[in-house]
Coordinates of C-alpha atoms in Angstrom, one line a residue:
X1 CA 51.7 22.7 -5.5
X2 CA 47.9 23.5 -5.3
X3 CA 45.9 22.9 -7.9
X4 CA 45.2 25.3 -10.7
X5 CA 41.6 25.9 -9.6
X6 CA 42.1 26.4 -5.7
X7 CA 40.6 29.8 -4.6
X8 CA 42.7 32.9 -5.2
X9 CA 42.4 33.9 -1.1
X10 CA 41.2 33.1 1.5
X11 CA 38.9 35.7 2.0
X12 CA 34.8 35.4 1.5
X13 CA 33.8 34.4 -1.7
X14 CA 32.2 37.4 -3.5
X15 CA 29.2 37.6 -4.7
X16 CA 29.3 40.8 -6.7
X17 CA 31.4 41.3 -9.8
X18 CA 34.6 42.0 -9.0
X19 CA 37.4 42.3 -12.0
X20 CA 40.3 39.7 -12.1
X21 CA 42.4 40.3 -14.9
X22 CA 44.4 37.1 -15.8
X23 CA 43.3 35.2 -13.0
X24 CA 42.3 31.7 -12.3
X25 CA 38.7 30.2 -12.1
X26 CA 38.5 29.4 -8.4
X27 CA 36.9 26.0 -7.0
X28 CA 34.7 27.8 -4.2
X29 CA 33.4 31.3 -6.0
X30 CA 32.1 33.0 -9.5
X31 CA 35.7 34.2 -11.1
X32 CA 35.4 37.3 -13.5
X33 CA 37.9 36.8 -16.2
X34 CA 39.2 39.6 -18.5
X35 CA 39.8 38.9 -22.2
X36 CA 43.6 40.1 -23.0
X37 CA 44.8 40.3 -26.6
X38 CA 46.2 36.6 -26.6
X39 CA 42.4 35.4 -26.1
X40 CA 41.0 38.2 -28.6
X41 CA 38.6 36.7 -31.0
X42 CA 39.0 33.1 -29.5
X43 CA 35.7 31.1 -29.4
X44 CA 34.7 31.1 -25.9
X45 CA 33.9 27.7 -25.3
X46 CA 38.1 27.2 -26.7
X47 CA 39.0 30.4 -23.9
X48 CA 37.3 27.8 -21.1
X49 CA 39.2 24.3 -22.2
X50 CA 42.2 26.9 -22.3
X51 CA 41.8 28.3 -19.0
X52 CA 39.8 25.0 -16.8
X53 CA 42.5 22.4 -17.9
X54 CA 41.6 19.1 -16.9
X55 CA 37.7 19.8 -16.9
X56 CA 35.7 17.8 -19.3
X57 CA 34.6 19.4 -22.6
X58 CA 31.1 18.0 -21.4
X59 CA 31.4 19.6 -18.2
X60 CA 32.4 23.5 -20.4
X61 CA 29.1 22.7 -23.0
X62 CA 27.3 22.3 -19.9
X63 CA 27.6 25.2 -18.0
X64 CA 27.7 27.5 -21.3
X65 CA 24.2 26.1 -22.1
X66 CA 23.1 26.5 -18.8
X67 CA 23.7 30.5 -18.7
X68 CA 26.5 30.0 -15.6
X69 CA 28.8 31.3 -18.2
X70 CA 28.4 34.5 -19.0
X71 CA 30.2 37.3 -21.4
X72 CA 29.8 41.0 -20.2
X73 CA 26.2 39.6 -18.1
X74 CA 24.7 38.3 -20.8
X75 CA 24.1 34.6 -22.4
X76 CA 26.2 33.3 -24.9
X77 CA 26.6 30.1 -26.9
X78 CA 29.7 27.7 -27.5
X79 CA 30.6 29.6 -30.7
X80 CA 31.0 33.3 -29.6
X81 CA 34.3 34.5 -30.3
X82 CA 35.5 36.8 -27.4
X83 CA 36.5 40.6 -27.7
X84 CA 39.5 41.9 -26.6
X85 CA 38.3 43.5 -22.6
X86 CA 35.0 41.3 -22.7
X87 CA 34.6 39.8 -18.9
X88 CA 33.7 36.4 -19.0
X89 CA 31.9 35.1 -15.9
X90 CA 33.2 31.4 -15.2
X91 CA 31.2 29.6 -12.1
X92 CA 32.8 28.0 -9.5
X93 CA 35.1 24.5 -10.7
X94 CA 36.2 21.8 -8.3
X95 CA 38.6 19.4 -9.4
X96 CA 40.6 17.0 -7.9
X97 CA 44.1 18.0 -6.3
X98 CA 46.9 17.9 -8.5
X99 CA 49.7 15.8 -7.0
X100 CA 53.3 17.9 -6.4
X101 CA 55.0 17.9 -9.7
X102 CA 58.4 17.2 -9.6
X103 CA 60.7 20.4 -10.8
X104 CA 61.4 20.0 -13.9
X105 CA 65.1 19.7 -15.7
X106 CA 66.5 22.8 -17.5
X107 CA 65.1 23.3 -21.0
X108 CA 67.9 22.7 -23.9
X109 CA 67.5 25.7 -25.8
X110 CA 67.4 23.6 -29.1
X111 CA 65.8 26.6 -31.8
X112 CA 67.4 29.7 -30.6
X113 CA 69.8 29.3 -33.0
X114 CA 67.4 29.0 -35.6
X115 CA 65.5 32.1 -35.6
X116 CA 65.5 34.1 -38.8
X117 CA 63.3 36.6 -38.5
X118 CA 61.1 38.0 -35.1
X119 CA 59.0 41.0 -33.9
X120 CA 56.3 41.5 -31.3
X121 CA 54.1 40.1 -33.7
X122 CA 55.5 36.8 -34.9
X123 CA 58.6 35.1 -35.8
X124 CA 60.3 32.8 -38.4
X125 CA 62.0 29.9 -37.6
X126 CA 64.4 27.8 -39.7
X127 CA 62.9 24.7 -39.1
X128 CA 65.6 21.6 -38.8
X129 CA 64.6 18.5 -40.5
X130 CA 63.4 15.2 -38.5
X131 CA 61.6 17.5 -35.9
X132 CA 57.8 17.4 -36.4
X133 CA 56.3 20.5 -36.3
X134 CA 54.0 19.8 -33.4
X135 CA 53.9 16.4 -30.9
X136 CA 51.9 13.4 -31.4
X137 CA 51.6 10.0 -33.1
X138 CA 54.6 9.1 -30.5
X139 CA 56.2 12.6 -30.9
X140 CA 56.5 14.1 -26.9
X141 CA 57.6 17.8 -28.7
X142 CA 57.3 19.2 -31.9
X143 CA 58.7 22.6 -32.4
X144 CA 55.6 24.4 -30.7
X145 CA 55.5 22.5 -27.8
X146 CA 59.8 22.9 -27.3
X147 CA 59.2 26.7 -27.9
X148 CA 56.8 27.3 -25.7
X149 CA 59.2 25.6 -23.3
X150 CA 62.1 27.7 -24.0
X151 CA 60.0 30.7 -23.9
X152 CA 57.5 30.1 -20.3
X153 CA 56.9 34.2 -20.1
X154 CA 55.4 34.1 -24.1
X155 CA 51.4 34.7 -23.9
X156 CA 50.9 33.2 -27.0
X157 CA 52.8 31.0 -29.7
X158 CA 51.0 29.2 -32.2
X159 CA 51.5 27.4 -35.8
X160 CA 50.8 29.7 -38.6
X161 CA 51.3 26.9 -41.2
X162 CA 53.1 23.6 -41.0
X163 CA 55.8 21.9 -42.5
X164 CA 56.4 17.8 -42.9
X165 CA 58.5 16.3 -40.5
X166 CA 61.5 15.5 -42.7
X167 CA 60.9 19.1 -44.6
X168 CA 63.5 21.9 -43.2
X169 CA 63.2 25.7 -43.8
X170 CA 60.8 28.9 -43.1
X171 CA 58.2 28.3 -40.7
X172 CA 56.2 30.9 -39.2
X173 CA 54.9 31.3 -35.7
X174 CA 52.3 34.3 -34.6
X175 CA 53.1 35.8 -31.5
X176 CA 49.5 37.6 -31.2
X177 CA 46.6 36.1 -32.1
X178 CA 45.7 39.5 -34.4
X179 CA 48.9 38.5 -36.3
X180 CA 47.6 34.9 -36.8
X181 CA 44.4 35.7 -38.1
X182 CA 45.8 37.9 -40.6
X183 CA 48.2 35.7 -42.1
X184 CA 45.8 33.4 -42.4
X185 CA 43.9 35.6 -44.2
X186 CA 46.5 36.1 -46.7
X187 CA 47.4 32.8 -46.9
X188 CA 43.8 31.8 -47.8
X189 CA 43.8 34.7 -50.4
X190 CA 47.0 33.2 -51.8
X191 CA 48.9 36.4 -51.0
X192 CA 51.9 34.3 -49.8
X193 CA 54.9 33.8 -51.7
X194 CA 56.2 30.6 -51.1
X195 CA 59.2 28.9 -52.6
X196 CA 61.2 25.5 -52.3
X197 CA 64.6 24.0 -53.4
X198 CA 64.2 20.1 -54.7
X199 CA 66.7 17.7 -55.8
X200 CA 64.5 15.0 -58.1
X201 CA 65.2 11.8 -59.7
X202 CA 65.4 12.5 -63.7
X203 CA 65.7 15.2 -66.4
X204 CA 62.9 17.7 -66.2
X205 CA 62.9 19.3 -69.4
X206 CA 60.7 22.6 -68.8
X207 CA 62.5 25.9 -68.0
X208 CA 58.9 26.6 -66.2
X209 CA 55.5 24.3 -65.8
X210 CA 52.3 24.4 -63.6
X211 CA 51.0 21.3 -62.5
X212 CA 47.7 21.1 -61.6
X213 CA 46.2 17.6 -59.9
X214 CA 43.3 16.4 -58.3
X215 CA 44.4 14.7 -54.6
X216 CA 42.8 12.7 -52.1
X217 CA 43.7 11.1 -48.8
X218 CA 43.6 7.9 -47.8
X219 CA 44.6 5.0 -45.0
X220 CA 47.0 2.0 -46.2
X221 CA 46.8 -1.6 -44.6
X222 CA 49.0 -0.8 -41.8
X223 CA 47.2 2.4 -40.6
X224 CA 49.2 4.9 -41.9
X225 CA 48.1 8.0 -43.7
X226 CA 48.6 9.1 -47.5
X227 CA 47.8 11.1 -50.4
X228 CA 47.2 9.8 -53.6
X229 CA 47.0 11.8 -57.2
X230 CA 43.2 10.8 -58.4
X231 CA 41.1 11.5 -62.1
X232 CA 38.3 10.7 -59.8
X233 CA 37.2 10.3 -55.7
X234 CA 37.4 6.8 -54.9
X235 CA 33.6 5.7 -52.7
X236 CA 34.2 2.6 -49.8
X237 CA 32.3 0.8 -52.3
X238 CA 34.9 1.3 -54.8
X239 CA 37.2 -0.9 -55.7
X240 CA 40.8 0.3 -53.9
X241 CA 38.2 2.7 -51.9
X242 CA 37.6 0.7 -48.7
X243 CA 39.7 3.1 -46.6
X244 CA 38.5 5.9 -48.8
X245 CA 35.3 8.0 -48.2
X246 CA 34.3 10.6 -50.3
X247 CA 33.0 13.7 -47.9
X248 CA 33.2 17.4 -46.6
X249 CA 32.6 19.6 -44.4
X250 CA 30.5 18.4 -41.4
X251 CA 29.8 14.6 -42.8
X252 CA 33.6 13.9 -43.1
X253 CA 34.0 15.2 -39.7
X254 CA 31.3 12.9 -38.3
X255 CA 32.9 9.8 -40.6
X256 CA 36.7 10.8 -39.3
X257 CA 34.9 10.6 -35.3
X258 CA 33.5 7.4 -36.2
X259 CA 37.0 6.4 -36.8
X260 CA 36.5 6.2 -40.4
X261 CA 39.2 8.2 -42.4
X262 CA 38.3 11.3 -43.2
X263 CA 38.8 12.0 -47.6
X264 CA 38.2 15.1 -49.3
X265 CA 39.3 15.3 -52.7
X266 CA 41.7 19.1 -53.1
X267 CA 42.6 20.3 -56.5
X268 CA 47.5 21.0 -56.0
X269 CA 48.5 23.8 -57.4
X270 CA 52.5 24.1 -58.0
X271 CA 54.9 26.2 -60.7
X272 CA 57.9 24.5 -61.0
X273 CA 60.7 26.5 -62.2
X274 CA 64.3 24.4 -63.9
X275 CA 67.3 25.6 -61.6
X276 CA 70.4 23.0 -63.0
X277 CA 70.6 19.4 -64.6
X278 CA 73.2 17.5 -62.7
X279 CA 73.3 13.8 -64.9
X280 CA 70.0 11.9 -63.5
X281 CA 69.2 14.3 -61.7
X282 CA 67.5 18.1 -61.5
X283 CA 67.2 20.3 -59.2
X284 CA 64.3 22.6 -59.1
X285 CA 62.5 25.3 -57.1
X286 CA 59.1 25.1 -56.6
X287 CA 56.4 28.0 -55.8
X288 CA 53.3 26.8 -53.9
X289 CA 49.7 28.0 -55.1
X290 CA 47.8 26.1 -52.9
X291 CA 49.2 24.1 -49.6
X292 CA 48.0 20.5 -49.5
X293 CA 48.9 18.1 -47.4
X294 CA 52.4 16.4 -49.2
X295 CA 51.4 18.2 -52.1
X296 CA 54.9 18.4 -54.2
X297 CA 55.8 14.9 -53.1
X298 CA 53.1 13.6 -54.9
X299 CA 52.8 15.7 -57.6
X300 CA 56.6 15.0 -57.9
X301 CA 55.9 11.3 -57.5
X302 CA 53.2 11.1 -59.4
X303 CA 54.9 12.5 -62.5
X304 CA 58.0 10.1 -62.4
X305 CA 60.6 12.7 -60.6
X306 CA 60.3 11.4 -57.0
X307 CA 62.4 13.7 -54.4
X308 CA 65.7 12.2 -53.7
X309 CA 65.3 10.5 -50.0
X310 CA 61.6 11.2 -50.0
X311 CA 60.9 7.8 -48.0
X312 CA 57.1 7.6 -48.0
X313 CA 56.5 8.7 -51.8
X314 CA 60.3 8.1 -53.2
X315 CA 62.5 5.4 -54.8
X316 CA 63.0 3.5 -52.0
X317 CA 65.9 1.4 -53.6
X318 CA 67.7 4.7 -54.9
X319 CA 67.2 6.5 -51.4
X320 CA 69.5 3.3 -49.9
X321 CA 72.2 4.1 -52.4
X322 CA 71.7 7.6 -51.4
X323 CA 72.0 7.2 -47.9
X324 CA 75.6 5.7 -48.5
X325 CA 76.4 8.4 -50.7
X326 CA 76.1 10.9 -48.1
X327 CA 72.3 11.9 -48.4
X328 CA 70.6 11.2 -45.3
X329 CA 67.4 12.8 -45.6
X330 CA 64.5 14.0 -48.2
X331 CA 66.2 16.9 -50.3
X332 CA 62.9 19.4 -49.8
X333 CA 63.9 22.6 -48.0
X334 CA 61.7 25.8 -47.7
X335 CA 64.3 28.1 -48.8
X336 CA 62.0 31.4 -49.0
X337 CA 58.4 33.0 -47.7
X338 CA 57.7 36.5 -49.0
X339 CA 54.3 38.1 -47.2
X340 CA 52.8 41.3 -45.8
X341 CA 53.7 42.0 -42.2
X342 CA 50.4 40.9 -40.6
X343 CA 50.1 44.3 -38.3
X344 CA 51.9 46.5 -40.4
X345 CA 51.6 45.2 -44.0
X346 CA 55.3 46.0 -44.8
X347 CA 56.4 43.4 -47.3
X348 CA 58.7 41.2 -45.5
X349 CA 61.0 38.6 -47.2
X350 CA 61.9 35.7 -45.4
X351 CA 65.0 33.5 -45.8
X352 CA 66.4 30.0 -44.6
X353 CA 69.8 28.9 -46.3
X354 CA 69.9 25.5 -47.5
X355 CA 71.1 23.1 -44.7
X356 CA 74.8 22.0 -45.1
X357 CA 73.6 18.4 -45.7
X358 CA 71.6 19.4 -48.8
X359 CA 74.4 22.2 -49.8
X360 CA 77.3 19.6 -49.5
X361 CA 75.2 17.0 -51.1
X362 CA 74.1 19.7 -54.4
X363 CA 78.0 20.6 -54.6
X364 CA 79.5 16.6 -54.9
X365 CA 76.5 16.2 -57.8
X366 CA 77.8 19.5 -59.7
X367 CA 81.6 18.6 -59.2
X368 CA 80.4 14.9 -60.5
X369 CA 78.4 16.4 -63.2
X370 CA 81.8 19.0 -64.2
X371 CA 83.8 16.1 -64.8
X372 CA 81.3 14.1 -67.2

């Protein structure tokens, strides 16, 4: 196999612009690159670590501030975002030879089955729990990565939102980068409707509440990453705050590449509507206002109704007793997403069922709860 940035032919290298739509930079000549719709407002230096893989991010700042970069003949800096037909001039990259790849075994088709919903524009998944949204931290493929597997002719596939690893149900995936932007948009303008089934520990009483708390993330002693309900930010030289920084924007990104964790204290948002009591337990939906990282388990946690099998913020002795039970798993699903098409702004209403697990599991705790 040759390498990615070989020349396209063999013939003279050009010296005049010459057009080539989807192409690869070549190693010996200028390549004109054509901005298609799955690049469309992507920042430029992004559209070069997209298309010179392997090439140093150095290497990309270098030639864009040198001017061999170029976006229809003129200048342009790291941040431009391209335009859909722009021609971006990329100068000629050498890199090493890649070594012959071995073919590759069959992809398992493992989310086919799981699709919900799906246009030209995006599509909805049903997302199984135990698989991480995206890979990393020891995960090889998160549902992103195993997509864009099962689909190799797909232009573009990207997160809209993400779910936690042990969380199942509606997760959306642009197919256009015009679609992604736009839900976005709405998402930032809270014009999503987003709802989840919960099975607690203990009676909630209200038929409907809002719980509004102030969170903050932070590092424990063995390095792994959390979220904590807080009256105030903790400082490092706060007691309990040595892992903690309090920071935004561009000083917590410079603390986070120091290796220091990055802490930005986010006001939760959640209404949290009474479905059934079942005994000690209650099961409850939940309607998101904002999206923070873990946000109901805490809140949930923090107000002494921890999700049944939740094991970072949950009972851990009760999730044991669980687990023989039958209940194998957190009891959070995403059960509904209602949201404006992001082209066409028809209302769409998206649905995942309950997993059988968390469906069998509900029934055993009503037909316990009949015979009390």
């Amino acid at each position: 196999m040759t390498s990615p940035f070989s020349p396209l032919s063999s013939s003279p290298a050009p010296t005049a612009s010459t057009h080539v739509p989807e192409a690869r930079p070549a190693s010996d000549r200028v390549t004109y690159l054509q901005v298609d719709e799955a690049s469309e407002t992507q920042r430029v230096d992004n559209f070069l670590a997209k298309v010179l893989k392997g090439v140093p991010k150095s290497h990309i700042y270098r030639i864009l501030r040198s001017g061999e970069v170029r976006v229809n003949k003129k200048r342009v800096d790291a941040e431009y975002r391209l335009q859909l037909g722009d021609e971006v001039r990329v100068p000629p990259i050498r890199t090493a030879e890649a070594a012959a790849k071995p073919v590759a075994p069959a992809i398992k088709a493992r989310l086919a089955d799981h699709v919900i919903y799906e246009d030209d524009a995006m599509l909805a998944l049903n997302k199984p729990a135990g698989m991480a949204v995206h890979g990393g931290s020891g995960i090889s493929l998160g549902v992103i990565e195993q997509l864009r597997l099962e689909r190799p002719q797909a232009k573009f596939l990207e997160l809209v939102h993400r779910l936690d690893r042990e969380t199942s149900g509606v997760l959306m995936i642009a197919k256009k980068r015009s679609a992604l932007t736009a839900l976005h948009e709405a998402m930032r303008h809270h014009q999503m409707d987003k709802r989840y089934l919960i099975l607690v520990q203990g009676q909630w009483q209200d038929a409907k509440k809002k719980v509004t708390l102030d969170l903050q993330k932070y590092v424990t002693e063995s390095g792994e990453r959390r979220v904590q309900v807080v009256d105030a930010p903790l400082l490092n030289n706060e007691p309990g705050g040595r892992k903690s920084l309090k920071a935004s924007g561009v000083e917590a990104k410079r603390h986070a590449a120091k290796g220091r964790f990055e802490v930005e204290t986010q006001t939760s948002e959640t209404w949290f509507y009474l479905q059934e009591m079942l005994g000690p337990c209650s099961f409850l939906q939940a309607k998101l206002i904002t999206g923070r990282t873990h946000q109901l388990r805490v809140q949930l946690s923090y107000l002494g109704f921890p999700i049944l099998g939740d094991d970072k913020y949950g009972d851990f002795a009760l999730n044991k007793q669980l687990s023989k039970q039958g209940l194998k798993r957190m009891f959070l699903h995403s059960s509904e997403t209602r949201i404006a098409h992001p082209l066409t702004g028809e209302p769409l209403h998206l649905v995942a069922p309950l997993p059988a697990e968390l469906a069998h599991y509900l029934q055993q705790q009503r037909q316990l709860n009949s015979v009390k």
